[in-house]
Every structure is written in C-alpha cells, then in structure tokens.
XYZ file of C-alpha atoms in Angstrom:
257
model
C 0.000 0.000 0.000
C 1.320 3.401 -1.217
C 1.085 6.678 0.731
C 0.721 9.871 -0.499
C 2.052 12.861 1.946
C 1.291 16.115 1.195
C 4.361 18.301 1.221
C 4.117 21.102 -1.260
C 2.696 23.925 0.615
C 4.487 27.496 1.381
C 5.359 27.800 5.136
C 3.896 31.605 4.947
C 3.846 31.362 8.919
C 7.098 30.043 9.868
C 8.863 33.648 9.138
C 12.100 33.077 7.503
C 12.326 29.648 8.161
C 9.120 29.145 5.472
C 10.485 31.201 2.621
C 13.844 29.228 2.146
C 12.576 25.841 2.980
C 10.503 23.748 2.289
C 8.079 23.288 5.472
C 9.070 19.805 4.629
C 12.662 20.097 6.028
C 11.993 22.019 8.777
C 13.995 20.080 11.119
C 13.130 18.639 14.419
C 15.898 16.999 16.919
C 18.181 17.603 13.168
C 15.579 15.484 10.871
C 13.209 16.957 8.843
C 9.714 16.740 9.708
C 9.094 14.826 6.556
C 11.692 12.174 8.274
C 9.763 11.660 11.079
C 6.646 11.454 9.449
C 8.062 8.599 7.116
C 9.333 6.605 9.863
C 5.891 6.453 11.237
C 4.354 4.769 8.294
C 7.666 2.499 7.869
C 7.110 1.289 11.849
C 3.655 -0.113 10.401
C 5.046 -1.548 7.189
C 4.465 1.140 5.098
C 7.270 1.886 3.261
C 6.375 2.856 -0.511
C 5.559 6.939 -0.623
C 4.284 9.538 -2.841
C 5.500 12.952 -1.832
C 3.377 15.618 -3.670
C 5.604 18.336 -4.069
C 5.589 22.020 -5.126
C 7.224 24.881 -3.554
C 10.678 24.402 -3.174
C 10.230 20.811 -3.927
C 13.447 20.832 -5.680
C 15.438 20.768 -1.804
C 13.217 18.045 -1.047
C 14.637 15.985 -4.293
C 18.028 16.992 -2.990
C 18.100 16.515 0.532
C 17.386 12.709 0.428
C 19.647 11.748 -2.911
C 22.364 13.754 -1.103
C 22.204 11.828 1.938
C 21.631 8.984 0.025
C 25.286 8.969 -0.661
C 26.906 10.669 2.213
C 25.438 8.298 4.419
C 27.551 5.693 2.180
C 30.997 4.765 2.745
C 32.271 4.935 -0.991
C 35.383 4.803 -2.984
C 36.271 7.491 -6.040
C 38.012 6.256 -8.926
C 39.180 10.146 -9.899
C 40.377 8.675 -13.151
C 37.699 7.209 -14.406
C 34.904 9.602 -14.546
C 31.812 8.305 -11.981
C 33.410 5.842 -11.072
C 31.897 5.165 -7.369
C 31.958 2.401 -5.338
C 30.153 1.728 -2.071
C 32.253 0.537 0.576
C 30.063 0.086 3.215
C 26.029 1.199 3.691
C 24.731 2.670 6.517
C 21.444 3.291 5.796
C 18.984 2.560 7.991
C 15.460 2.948 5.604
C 14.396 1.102 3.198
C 11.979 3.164 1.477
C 10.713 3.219 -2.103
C 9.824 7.489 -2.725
C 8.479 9.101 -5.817
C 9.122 12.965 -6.088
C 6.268 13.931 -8.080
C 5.907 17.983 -8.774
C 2.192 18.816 -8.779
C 2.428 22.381 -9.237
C 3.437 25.139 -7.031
C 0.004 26.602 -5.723
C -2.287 23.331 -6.267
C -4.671 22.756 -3.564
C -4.511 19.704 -1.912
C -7.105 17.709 -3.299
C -5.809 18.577 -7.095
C -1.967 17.405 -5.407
C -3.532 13.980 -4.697
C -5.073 13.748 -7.969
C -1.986 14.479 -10.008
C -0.323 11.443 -8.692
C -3.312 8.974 -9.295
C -1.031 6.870 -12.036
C 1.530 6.192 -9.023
C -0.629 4.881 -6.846
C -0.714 1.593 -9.060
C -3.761 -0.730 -9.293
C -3.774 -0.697 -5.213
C -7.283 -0.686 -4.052
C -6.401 1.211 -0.738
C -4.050 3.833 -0.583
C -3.025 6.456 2.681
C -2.464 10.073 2.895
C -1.522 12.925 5.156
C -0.308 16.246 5.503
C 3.631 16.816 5.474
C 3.257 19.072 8.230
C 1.566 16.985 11.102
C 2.842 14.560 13.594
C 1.568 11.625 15.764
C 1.168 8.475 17.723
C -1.651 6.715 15.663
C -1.066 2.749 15.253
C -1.194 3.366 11.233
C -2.105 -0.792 11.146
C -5.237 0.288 13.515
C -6.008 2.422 11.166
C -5.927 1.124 8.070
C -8.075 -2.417 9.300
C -11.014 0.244 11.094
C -11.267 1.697 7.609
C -11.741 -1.778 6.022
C -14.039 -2.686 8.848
C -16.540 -0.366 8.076
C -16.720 -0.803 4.174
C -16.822 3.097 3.456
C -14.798 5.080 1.060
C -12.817 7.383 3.007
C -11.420 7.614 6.541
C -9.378 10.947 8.102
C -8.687 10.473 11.697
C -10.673 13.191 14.326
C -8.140 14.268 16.900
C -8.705 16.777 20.111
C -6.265 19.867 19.058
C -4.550 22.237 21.874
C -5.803 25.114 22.720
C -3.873 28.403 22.020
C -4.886 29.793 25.261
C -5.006 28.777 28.967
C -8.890 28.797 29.862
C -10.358 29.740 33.139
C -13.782 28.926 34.924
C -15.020 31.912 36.932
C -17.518 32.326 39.666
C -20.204 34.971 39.443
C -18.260 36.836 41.348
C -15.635 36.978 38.968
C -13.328 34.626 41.296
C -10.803 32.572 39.144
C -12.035 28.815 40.196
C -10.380 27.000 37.865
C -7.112 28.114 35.302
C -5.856 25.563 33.028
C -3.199 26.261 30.529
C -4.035 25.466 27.258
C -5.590 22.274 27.516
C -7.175 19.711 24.909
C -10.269 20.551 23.414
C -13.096 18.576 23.897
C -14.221 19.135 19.487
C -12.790 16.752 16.979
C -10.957 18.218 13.754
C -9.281 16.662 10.876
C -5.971 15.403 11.750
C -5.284 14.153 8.568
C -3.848 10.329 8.336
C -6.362 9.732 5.500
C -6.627 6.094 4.226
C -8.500 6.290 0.656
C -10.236 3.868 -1.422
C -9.357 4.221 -4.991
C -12.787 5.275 -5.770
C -12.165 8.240 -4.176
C -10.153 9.662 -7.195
C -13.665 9.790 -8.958
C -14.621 12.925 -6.277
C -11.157 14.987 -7.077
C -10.524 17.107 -9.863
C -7.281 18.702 -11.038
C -7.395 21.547 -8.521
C -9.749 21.300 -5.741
C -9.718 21.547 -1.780
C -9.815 17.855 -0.643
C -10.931 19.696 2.529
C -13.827 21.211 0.886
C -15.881 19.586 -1.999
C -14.612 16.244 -1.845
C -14.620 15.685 1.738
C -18.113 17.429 2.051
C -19.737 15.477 -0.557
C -18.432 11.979 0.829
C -19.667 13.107 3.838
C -23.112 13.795 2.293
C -23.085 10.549 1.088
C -22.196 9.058 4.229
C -18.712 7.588 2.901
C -16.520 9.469 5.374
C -16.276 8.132 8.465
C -13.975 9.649 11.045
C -11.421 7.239 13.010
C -11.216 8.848 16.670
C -7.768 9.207 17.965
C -7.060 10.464 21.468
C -3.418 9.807 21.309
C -0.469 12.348 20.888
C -1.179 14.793 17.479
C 0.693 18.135 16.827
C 0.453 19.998 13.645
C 3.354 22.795 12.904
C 1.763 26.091 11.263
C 4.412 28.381 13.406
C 8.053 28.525 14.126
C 6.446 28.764 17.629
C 5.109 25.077 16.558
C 8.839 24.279 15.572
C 10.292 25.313 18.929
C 7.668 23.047 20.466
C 8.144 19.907 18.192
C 11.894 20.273 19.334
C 11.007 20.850 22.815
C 8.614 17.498 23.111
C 11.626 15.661 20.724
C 14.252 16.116 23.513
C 11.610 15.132 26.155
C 9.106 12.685 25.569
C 9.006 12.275 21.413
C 5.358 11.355 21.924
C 4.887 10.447 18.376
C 8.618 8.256 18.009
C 6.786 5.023 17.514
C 9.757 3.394 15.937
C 12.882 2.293 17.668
C-alpha cells in the first residue's frame, strides 16, 4: 500500500524559516519533519511513498539523494569519470519514494489527484499532511477503515488550545485556570486512508478539505477514526520550537525504535 504525503505547501507562517525551505525540512531533533513522518508509516510496514511536491520541492529531491550517498561509505576512482563504489552502507530505511511535482500553488485535493497513475492498481491507498505529527497505530487504522466498508477515513483528533482557559464564579473569582488544555471538538488530523474510488470525487485543482470531503460526507462515505493519542500539527516557528522541545523530552509520536 502506497502513501501519499502532502508536502508542497508554502510555510507563509514560519517567518524566515518558510520562505527558504521547504516546510518539509523544517527540522526537528536535526531530521526533517518529513523524516519523522516517514518513519511512522515504515514502523507499520508502510514503506512505498508519494510525496506531492511544489514549492521548493526541488530541496526536497536533494536533501534525500544527497544523503543517500553521504550516508555511504564509498570509494572514487578520480580517473575514471563516476566511477563510485560503495564501501560500506549505513542506511537505515528502506523506502521506495516518488518525487512527483504537482504544481506550485495546487490545492490539496488537485496534489492527490496528479499522482493517481503512481498509486498503481492498489485498491487502498493512505495520505496525510507533510506538516503533522503523531502516535496513531497506522495498522489500527488502516483495518477500522476496512471494517466499516466506506470510502474514506481521516482520523478526528482533540487539538490544543492556544490559550489557557479559566472557569469563573459569578463573582468573577478565578475557580479553575488551566493552561491550554485539549479541546473537547474533533478536527481533521489528517492520516487519511483512501479507497481508490475516491479519485472519482477529485478534480485537477480542488480543496480535498472542501468539496470532496463534504460530498463523501453527504453521502455518508466518510467516516472519522477517533484518535485520542499524541497529534501536533506545525503552522508556526512557535510550533517548531515546540516539536523540538517534546523531541528532547518525551518524542510522543517516536513510535519506531
């Protein structure tokens, strides 16, 4: 089973940071965000990806054939012209990626479109947002969506508040002051798995957030897989110094070992 990670947005948020990188490769613990998000899906035997790229993808292409080879131990013959040898390799992955440019301001659902003929003859096929990290059991995930025979899953997630929240007395006595807690409403976390089918509800430039999720909805093919684990999204370099921060702590969402 393929997946299909969304990574060709502008980081218009993350200040400098956004405008001369890819959001992709914004780093956390000294990986890109992209890494972790890849070892995620490889933990669960997903190891085949998609990456739908567009601004900046060009870094992207180059920042994982660089370290392709200077991860390598490797011999030059200087004369004989490319003449390398690998020595030793220390690579760890063993992914299959295709770097597929789908434009530099397509919207998300036109992205996943654009890369229908990689996705193969597969009946089932994943996707997410390059930008979002977490602890869901991807395996859990995938057999809930063939339990319930519908064409679309996203999994519903509890975001964090922005703000500490208080509870006050009529009196206007603080009783309770909580900072920035989970909310109790569900949003779209992304970790999509897709059947094939659903290509029939994209076209070659649309929202998958809007029309295509609303009308599977309407037609009662969405169904929403309710996780209550660890999820972070990074919109900020606020979010950045966070993801580091929770890296060098706890690394909720390091599933792998």
């Amino acid at each position: 089973m393929k997946t299909i990670i969304l990574c060709g947005g502008r980081g218009t948020r993350l200040g400098e940071h956004g405008t001369s990188v890819p959001k992709a490769l914004i780093e956390i613990g000294g990986k890109p965000i992209l890494w972790h998000l890849l070892k995620i899906y490889a933990h669960y035997g997903l190891k085949d990806f998609v990456l739908c790229l567009g601004f900046l993808g060009g870094h992207i292409k180059r920042h994982f054939i660089e370290h392709h080879w200077l991860d390598q131990d490797i011999t030059l013959d200087m004369t004989s012209p490319h003449e390398y040898q690998i020595v030793k390799s220390n690579r760890s992955e063993d992914w299959r990626i295709a770097f597929v440019n789908t434009g530099l301001d397509t919207n998300t659902g036109g992205r996943v479109k654009r890369v229908m003929n990689f996705i193969g003859k597969d009946e089932l096929f994943c996707v997410t947002y390059g930008d979002g990290l977490a602890n869901v059991d991807i395996r859990k995930l995938i057999d809930f969506h063939r339990s319930h025979g519908k064409l679309a899953t996203l999994t519903a997630v509890h975001p964090i508040s922005n703000f500490g929240i208080m509870k006050l007395d009529s009196d206007g006595s603080v009783s309770k002051f909580q900072e920035k807690p989970q909310l109790k409403d569900w949003i779209n976390g992304g970790f999509f798995v897709f059947d094939r089918r659903v290509f029939d509800y994209l076209d070659d430039n649309c929202i998958l957030e809007r029309e295509p999720l609303e009308r599977l909805a309407s037609e009662r093919q969405l169904i929403a897989y309710q996780h209550t684990g660890f999820w972070k999204c990074m919109d900020t370099y606020k979010d950045n110094m966070e993801f580091n921060e929770i890296w060098n702590s706890s690394a909720d969402w390091k599933v792998w070992q």
